Short mmCIF file of C-alpha atoms in Angstrom, two decimals:
data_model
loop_
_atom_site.label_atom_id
_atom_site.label_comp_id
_atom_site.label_asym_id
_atom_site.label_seq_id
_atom_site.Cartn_x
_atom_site.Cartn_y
_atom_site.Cartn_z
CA UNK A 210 102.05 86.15 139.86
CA UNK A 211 103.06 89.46 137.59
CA UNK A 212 106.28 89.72 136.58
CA UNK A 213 108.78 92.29 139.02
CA UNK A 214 109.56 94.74 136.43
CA UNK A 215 111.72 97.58 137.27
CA UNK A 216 110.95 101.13 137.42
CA UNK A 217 113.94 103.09 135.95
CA UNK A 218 116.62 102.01 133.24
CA UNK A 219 119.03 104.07 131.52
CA UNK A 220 117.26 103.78 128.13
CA UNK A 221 113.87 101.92 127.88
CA UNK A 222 112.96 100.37 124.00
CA UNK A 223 109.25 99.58 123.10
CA UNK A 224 109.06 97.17 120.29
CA UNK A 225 110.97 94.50 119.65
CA UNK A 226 110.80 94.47 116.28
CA UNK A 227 114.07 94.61 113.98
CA UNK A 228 114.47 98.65 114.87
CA UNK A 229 113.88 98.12 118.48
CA UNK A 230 115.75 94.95 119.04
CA UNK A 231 118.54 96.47 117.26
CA UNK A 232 118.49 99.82 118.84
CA UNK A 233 118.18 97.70 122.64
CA UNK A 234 121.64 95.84 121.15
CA UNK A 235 123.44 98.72 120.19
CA UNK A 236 122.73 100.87 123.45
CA UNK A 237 123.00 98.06 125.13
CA UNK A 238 127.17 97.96 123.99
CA UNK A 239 128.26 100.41 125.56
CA UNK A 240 127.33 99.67 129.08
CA UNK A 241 123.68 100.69 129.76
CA UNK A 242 121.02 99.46 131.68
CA UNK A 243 118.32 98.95 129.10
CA UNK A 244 115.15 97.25 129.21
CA UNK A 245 113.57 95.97 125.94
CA UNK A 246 109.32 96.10 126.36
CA UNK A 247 107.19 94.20 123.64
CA UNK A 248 103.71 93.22 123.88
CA UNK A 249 103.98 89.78 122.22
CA UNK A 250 105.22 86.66 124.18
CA UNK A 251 108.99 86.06 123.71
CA UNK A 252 109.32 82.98 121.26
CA UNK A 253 106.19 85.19 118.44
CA UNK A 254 108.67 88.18 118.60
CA UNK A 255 109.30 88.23 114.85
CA UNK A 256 106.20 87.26 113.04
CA UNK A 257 105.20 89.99 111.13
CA UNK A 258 102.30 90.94 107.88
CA UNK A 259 105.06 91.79 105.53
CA UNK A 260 106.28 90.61 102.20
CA UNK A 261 109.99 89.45 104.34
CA UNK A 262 111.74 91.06 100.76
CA UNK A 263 114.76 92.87 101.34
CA UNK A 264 116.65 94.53 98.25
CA UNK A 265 120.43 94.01 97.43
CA UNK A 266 120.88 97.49 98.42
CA UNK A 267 118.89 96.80 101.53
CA UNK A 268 121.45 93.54 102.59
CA UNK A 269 124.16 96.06 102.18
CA UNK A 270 122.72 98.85 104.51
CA UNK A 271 121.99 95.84 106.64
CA UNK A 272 125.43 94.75 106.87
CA UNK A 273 127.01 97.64 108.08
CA UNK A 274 125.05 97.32 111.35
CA UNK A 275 124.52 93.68 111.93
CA UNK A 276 124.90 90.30 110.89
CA UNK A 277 123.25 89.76 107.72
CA UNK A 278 120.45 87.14 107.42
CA UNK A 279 122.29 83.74 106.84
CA UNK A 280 121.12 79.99 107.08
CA UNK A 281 117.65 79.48 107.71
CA UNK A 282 116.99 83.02 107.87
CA UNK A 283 117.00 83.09 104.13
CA UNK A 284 114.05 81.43 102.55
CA UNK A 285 115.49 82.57 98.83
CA UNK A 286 117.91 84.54 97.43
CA UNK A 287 116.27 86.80 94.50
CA UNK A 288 118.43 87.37 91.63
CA UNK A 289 115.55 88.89 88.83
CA UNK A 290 112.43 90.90 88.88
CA UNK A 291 109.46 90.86 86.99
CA UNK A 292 106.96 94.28 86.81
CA UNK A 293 103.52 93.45 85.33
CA UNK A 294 101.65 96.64 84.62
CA UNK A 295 98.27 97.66 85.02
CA UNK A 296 96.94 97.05 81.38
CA UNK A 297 97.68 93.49 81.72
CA UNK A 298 99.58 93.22 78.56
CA UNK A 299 102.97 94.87 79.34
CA UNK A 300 105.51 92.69 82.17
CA UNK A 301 108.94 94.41 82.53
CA UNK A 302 111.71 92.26 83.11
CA UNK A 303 114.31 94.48 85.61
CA UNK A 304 117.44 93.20 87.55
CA UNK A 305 116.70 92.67 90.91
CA UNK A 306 118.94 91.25 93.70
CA UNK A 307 117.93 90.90 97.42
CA UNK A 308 116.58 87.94 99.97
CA UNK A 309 113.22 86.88 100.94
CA UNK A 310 113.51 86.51 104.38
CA UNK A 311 112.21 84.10 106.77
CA UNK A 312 110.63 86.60 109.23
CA UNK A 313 110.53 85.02 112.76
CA UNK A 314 113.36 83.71 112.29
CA UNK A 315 115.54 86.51 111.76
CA UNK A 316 113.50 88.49 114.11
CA UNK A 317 114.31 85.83 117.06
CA UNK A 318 117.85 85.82 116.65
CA UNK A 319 118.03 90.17 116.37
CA UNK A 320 116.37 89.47 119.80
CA UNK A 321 119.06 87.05 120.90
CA UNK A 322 121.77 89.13 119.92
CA UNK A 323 120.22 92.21 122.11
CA UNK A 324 119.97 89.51 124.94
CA UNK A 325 123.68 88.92 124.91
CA UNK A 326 124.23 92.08 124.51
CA UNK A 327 122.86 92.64 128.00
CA UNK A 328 119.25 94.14 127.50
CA UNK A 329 116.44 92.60 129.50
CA UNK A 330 113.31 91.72 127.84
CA UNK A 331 109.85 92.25 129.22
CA UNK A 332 107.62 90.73 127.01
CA UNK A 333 103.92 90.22 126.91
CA UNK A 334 103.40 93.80 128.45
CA UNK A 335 102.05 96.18 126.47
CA UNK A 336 102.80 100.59 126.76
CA UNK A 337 99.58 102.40 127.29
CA UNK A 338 101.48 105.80 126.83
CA UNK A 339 103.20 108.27 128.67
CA UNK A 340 103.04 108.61 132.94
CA UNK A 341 104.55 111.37 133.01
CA UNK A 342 106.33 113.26 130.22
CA UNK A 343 108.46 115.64 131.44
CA UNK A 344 109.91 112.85 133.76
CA UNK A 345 110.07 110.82 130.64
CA UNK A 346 108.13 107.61 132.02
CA UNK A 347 105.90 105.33 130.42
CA UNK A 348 102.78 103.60 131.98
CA UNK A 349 103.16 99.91 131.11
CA UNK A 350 100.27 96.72 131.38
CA UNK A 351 101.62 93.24 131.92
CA UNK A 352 98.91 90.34 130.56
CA UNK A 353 97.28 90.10 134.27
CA UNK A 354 96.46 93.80 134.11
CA UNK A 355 99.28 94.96 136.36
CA UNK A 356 100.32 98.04 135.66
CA UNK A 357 103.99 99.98 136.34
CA UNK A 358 105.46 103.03 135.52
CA UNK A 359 109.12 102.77 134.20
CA UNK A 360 111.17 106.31 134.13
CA UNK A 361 114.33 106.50 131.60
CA UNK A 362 117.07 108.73 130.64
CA UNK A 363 116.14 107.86 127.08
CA UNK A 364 113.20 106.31 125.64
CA UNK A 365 112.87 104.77 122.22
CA UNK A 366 109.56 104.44 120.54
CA UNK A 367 109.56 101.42 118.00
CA UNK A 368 105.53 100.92 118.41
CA UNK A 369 104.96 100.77 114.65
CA UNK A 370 103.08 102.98 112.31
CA UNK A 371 100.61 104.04 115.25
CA UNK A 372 103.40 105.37 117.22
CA UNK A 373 102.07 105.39 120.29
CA UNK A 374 104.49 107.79 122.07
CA UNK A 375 105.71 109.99 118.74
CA UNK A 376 102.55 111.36 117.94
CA UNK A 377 101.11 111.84 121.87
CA UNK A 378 103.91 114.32 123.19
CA UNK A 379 106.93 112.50 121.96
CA UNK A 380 108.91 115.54 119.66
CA UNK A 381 107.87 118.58 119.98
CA UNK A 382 107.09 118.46 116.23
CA UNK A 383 105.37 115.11 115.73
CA UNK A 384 103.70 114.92 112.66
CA UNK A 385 100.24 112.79 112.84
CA UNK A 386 99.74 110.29 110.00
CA UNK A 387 96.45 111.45 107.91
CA UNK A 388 94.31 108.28 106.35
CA UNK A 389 95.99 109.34 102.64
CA UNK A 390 99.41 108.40 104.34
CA UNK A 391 98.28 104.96 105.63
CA UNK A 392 99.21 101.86 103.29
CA UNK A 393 97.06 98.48 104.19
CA UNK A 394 98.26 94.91 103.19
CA UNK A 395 96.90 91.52 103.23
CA UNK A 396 99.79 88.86 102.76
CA UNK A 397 99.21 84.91 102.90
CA UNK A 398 101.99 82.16 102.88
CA UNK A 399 100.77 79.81 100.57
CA UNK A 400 102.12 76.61 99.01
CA UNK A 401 101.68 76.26 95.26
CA UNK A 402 100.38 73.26 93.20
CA UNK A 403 103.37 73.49 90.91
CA UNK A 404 106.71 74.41 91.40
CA UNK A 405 107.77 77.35 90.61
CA UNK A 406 110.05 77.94 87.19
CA UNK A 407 112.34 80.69 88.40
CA UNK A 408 112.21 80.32 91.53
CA UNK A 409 114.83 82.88 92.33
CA UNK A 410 112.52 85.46 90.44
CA UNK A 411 110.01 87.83 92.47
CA UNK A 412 106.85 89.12 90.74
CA UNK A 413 105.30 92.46 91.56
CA UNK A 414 101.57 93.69 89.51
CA UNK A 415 100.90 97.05 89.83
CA UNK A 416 97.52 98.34 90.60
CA UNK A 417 95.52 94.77 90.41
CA UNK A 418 92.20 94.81 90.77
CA UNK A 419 90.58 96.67 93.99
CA UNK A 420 93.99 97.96 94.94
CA UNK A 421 94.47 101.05 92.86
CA UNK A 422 97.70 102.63 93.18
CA UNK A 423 98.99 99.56 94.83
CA UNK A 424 100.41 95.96 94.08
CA UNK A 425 100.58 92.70 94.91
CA UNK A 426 103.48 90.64 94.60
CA UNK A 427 104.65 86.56 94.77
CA UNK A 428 108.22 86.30 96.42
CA UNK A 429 109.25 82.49 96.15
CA UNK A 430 109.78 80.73 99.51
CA UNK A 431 111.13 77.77 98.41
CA UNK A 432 110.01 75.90 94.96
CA UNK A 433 106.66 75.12 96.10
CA UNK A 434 106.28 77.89 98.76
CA UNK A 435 105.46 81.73 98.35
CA UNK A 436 104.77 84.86 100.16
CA UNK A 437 101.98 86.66 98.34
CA UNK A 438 100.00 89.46 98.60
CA UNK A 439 98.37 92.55 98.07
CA UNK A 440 99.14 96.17 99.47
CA UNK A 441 97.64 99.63 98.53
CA UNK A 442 96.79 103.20 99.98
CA UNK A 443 94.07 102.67 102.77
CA UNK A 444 91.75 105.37 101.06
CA UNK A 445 92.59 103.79 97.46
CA UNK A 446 90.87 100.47 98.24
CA UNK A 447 87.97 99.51 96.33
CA UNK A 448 87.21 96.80 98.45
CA UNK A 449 89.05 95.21 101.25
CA UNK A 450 92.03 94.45 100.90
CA UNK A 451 91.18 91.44 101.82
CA UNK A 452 88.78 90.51 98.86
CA UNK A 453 91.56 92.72 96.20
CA UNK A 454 93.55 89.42 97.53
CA UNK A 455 91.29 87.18 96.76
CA UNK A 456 90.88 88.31 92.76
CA UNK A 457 94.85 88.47 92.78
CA UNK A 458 95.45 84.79 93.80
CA UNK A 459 93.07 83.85 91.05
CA UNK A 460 94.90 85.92 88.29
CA UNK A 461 94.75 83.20 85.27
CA UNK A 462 98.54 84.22 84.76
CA UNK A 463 100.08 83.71 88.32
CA UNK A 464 100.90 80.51 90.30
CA UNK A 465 97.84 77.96 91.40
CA UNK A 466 97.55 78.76 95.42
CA UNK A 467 96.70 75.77 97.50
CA UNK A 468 95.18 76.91 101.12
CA UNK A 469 97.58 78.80 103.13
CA UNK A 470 98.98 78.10 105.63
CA UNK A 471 99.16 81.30 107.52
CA UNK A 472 97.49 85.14 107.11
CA UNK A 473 96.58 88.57 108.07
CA UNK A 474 96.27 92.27 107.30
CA UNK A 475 98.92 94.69 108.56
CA UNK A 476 99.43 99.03 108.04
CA UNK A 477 102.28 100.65 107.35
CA UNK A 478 102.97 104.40 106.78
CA UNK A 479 103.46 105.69 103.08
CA UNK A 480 105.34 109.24 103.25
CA UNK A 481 108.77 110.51 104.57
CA UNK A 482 110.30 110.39 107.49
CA UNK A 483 108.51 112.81 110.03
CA UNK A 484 110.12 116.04 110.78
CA UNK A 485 111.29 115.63 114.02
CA UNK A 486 112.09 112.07 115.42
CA UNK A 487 113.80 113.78 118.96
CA UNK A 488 112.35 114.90 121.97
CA UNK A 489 113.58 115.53 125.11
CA UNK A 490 114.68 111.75 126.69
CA UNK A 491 112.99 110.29 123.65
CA UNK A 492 114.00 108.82 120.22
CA UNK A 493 111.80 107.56 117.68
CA UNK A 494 112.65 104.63 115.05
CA UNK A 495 111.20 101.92 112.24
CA UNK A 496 107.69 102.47 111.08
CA UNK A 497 107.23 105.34 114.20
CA UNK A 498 108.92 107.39 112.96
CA UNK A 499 107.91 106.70 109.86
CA UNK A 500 111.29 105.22 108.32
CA UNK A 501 110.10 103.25 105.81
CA UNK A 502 109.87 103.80 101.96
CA UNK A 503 106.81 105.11 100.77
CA UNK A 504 107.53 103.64 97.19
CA UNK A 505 107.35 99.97 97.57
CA UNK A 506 106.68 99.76 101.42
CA UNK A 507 109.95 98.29 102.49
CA UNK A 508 110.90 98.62 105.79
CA UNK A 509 113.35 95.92 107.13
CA UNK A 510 116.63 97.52 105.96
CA UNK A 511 115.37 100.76 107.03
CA UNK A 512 114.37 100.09 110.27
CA UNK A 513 117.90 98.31 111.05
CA UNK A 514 119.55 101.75 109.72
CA UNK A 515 117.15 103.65 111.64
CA UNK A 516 117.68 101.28 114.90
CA UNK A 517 121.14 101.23 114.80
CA UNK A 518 121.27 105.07 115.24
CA UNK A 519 118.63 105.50 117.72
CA UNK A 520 120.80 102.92 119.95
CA UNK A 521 124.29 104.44 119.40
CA UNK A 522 122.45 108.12 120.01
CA UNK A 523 121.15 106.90 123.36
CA UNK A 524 123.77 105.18 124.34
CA UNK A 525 125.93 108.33 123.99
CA UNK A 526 123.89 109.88 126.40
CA UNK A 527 122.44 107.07 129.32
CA UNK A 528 125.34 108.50 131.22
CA UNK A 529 123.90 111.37 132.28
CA UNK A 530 121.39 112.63 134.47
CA UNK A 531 119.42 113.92 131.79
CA UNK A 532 119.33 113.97 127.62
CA UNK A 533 117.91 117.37 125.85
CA UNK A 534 116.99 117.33 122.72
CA UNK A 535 120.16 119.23 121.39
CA UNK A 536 122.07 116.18 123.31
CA UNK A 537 119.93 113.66 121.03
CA UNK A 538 118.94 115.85 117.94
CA UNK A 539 122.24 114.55 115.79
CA UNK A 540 119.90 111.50 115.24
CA UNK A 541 117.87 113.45 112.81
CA UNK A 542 120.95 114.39 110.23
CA UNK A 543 122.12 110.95 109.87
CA UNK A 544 118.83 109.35 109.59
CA UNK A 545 117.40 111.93 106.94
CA UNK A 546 120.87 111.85 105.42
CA UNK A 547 121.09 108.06 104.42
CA UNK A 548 117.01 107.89 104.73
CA UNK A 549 114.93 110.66 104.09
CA UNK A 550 116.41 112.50 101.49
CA UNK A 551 115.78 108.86 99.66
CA UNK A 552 111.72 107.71 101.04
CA UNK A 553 111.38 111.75 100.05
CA UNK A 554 112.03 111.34 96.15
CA UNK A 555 109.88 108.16 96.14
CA UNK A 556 107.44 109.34 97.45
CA UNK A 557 107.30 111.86 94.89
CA UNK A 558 107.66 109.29 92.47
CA UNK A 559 104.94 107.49 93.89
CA UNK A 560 102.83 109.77 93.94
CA UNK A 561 103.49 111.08 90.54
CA UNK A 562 102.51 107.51 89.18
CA UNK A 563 98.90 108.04 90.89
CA UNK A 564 98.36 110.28 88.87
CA UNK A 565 99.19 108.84 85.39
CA UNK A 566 96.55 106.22 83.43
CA UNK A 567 97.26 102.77 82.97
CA UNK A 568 98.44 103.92 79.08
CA UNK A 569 100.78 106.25 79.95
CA UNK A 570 102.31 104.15 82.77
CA UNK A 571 103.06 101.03 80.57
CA UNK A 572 104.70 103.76 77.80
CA UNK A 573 106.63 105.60 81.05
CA UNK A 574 107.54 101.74 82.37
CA UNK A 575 108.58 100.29 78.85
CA UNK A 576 110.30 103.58 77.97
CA UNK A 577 112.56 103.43 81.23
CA UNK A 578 113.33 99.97 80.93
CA UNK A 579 114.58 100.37 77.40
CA UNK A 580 116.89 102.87 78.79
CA UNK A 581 118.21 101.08 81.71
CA UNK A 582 116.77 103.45 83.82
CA UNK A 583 114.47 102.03 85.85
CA UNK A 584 116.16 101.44 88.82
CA UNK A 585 117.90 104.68 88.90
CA UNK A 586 114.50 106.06 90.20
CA UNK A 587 113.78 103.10 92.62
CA UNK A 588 117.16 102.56 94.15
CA UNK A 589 118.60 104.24 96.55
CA UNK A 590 120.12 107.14 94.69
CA UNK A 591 117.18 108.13 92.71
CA UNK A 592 119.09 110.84 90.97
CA UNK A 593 121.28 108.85 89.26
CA UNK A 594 121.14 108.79 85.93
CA UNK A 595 117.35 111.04 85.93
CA UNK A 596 118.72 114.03 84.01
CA UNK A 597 119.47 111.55 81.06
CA UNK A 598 116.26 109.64 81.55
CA UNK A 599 114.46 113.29 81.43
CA UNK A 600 116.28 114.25 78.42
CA UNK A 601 115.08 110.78 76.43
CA UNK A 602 111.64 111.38 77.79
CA UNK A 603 111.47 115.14 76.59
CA UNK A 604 112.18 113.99 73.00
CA UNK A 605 109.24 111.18 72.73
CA UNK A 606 107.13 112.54 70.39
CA UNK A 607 104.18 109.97 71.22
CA UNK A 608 103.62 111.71 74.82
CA UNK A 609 104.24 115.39 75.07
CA UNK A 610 102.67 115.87 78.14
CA UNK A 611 103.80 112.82 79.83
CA UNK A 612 107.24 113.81 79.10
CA UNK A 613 106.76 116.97 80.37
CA UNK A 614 104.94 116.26 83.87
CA UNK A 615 108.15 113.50 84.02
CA UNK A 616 110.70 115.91 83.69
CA UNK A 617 108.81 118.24 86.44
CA UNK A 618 108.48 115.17 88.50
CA UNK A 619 112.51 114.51 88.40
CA UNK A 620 113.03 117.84 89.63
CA UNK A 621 111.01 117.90 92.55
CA UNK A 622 112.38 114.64 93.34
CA UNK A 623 115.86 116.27 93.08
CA UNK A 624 114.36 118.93 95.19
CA UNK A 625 113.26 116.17 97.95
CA UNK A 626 116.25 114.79 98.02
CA UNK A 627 118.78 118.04 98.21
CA UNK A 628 116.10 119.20 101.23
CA UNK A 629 116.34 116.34 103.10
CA UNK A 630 119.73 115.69 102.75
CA UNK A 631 120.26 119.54 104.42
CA UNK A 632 118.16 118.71 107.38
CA UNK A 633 119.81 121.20 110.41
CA UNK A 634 121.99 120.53 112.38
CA UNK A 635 120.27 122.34 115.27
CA UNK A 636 116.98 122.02 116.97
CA UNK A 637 116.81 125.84 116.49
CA UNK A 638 116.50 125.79 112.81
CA UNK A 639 113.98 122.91 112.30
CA UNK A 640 110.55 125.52 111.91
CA UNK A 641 112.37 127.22 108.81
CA UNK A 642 113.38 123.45 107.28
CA UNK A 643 109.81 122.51 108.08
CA UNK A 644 108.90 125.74 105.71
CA UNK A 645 110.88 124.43 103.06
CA UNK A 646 109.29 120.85 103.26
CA UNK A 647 105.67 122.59 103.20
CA UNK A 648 106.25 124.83 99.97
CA UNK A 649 107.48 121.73 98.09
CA UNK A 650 104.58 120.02 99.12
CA UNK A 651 102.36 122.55 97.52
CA UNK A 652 104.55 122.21 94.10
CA UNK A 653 104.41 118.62 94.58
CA UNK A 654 100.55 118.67 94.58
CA UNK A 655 99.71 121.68 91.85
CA UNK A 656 101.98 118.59 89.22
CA UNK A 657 99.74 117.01 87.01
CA UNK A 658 96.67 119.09 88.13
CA UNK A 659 97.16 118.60 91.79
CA UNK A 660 98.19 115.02 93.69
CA UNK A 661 96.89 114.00 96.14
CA UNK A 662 98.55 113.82 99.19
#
């Protein structure tokens, strides 16, 4: 017998990920009626293709919106980093902080909180896309093929990278993802024969074999347990991404893999936020809206930041008959703000690095780290400390031209970031921001002899 579901709610969230179970929660608080849809069964909400790493800057972001992951949630605190480049000779020893997470677990209990919070879960029922748009309802399939239309004052779209409402009529300037802004993984858990040494240490190898301007990386689960795989630009992929896993587990200089004990493939967007994540009635968040960092394809913290405001937006507006996008656009600022202006400069970064050979990138990598300064480019205030790092580039005698494309690179990341962090205020003024975003683009891809996008 198919589930009764109901028709209307103040705000409706699809996905149940970490952004939509945390944007159900915080809506939820303040008094609305909000249903939570997701298309897995209840107790699988959670399990997700993903490396489970979250950075120390990422536990702090995290922290200011929900409980941070505690107890069994953690699988292993990280405390150092190790970089191997792509000539196979050169590893970079960084300092690196953050948690490997243990992904269901976490996810079930963001789930639980938005259950106490109130919100009502419909799960194993799946959004085939809008009813109606103006109306703002959705069309929704339970597992027996039923079908119902909910309407909502607000609707929040936390499909994933395929956005299933954002880019069919959810802003009025959805931006669809093109096949160069597509990242594909293929992650296995996997015991190990031996234990590990430092097992508090993550690994990442850039560019292994079949995954060109991509990595793969072993995060420690345990002392005998890691999550490891491969992730790289869909259209980069020699092979599948499958098989680049299969030559990475076999690297002569990485752990001995026994059979794992679970797999798959999973996408992810690689590129900044999207211009507009507001529509009339509608909010998009997480990998949707594409929140997460293009650099190193990290998307937990962000899509707890991004969920958090999406919920507290809504929930300032489930009052009312109606919500305009001028009622809902404030979402944008703060999101691009503490986000964008961020996944915007690493993306530059990244794909400045595209561009360079695997030479130059172990001299740029070695260079940086025997300044300090490689994680002022990949934390979250990439301009920190990048007009010294310019300066000690522009005076290495060994790579003129390196140097120079460097320095041009730091400036259009300072560019990114000053841009994003002036997103408007007002609906009104989004087409000339959008102008802005669109001429740095074309700098961004005449560097180096043009990038590709």
């Amino acid at each position: 017998m198919p589930l009764r579901i109901p028709d209307r709610a103040d705000v409706v969230v699809v996905g149940a990920g970490t952004a939509g179970a945390v944007a159900a929660r915080r809506a939820a608080a303040s008094g609305a009626r909000v249903l939570l849809v997701e298309k897995l069964p209840a107790q699988d909400v959670g399990r997700k293709i993903c490396g489970n790493a979250i950075t120390g800057d990422g536990v702090a972001a995290i922290q200011r919106r929900v409980s941070p992951p505690s107890g069994p949630e953690v699988a292993m605190r990280i405390e150092s980093g190790r970089i191997v480049l792509p000539d196979g000779r050169t590893a970079l020893s960084i300092p690196s902080s953050g948690l490997i997470l243990n992904r269901l677990v976490f996810g079930q209990r963001l789930v639980r909180d938005a259950l106490d919070a109130g919100v009502e879960l419909i799960d194993e029922c799946s959004c085939i896309g809008w009813a109606d748009r103006a109306a703002v309802k959705v069309r929704v399939r339970q597992r027996d093929g039923t079908e119902t239309e909910i309407a909502a004052k607000v609707l929040i779209d936390a499909t994933g990278y395929r956005g299933v409402l954002t880019r069919a009529g959810g802003p009025s300037h959805a931006d669809a993802l093109s096949r160069e802004q597509v990242g594909i993984g293929y992650r296995e858990l996997a015991p190990v024969a031996d234990p590990f040494e430092m097992p508090a240490s993550a690994t990442i190898v850039l560019s292994p074999e079949g995954a060109r301007g991509g990595y793969g990386w072993v995060f420690p689960m345990g002392s005998r347990l890691a999550n490891a795989g491969v992730g790289a630009p869909l259209l980069s992929a020699a092979q599948t991404i499958r098989d680049s896993f299969a030559r990475f587990r076999e690297r002569p200089d990485g752990p001995r893999f026994l059979p794992a004990i679970d797999g798959g493939t999973g996408m992810l967007p690689l590129r900044p936020p999207v211009a507009s994540m507001v529509g009339d009635g509608f909010l998009s968040v997480g990998d949707a809206a594409c929140q997460t960092n293009p650099l190193h394809g990290g998307g937990i913290a962000s899509s707890i930041v991004g969920g958090a405001m999406a919920g507290e937006a809504a929930a300032r507006v489930a009052g009312r008959r109606g919500a305009s996008t001028g009622d809902l656009w404030s979402y944008g600022p703060a999101v691009m703000r503490e986000l964008g202006a961020t996944h915007a400069a690493h993306d530059i970064l990244r794909r400045f690095l595209l561009t360079l050979s695997p030479g130059d990138l172990a001299f740029l990598g070695t260079t940086l780290s025997r300044a300090g300064a490689f994680t002022a480019l990949t934390g979250p205030s990439p301009r920190v400390q990048l007009s010294e790092t310019m300066r000690l580039l522009a005076g290495v005698s060994a790579r003129p031209g390196l140097a120079l494309s460097f320095v041009r690179a730091g400036r259009l990341m300072e560019s990114a970031r000053r841009l994003y962090e002036g997103y408007p205020e007002s609906p009104e003024k989004l087409d000339p921001w959008r102008r802005r975003v669109q001429a740095l683009t074309r700098a961004v891809n005449g560097l180096a002899g043009g990038m590709r996008p």
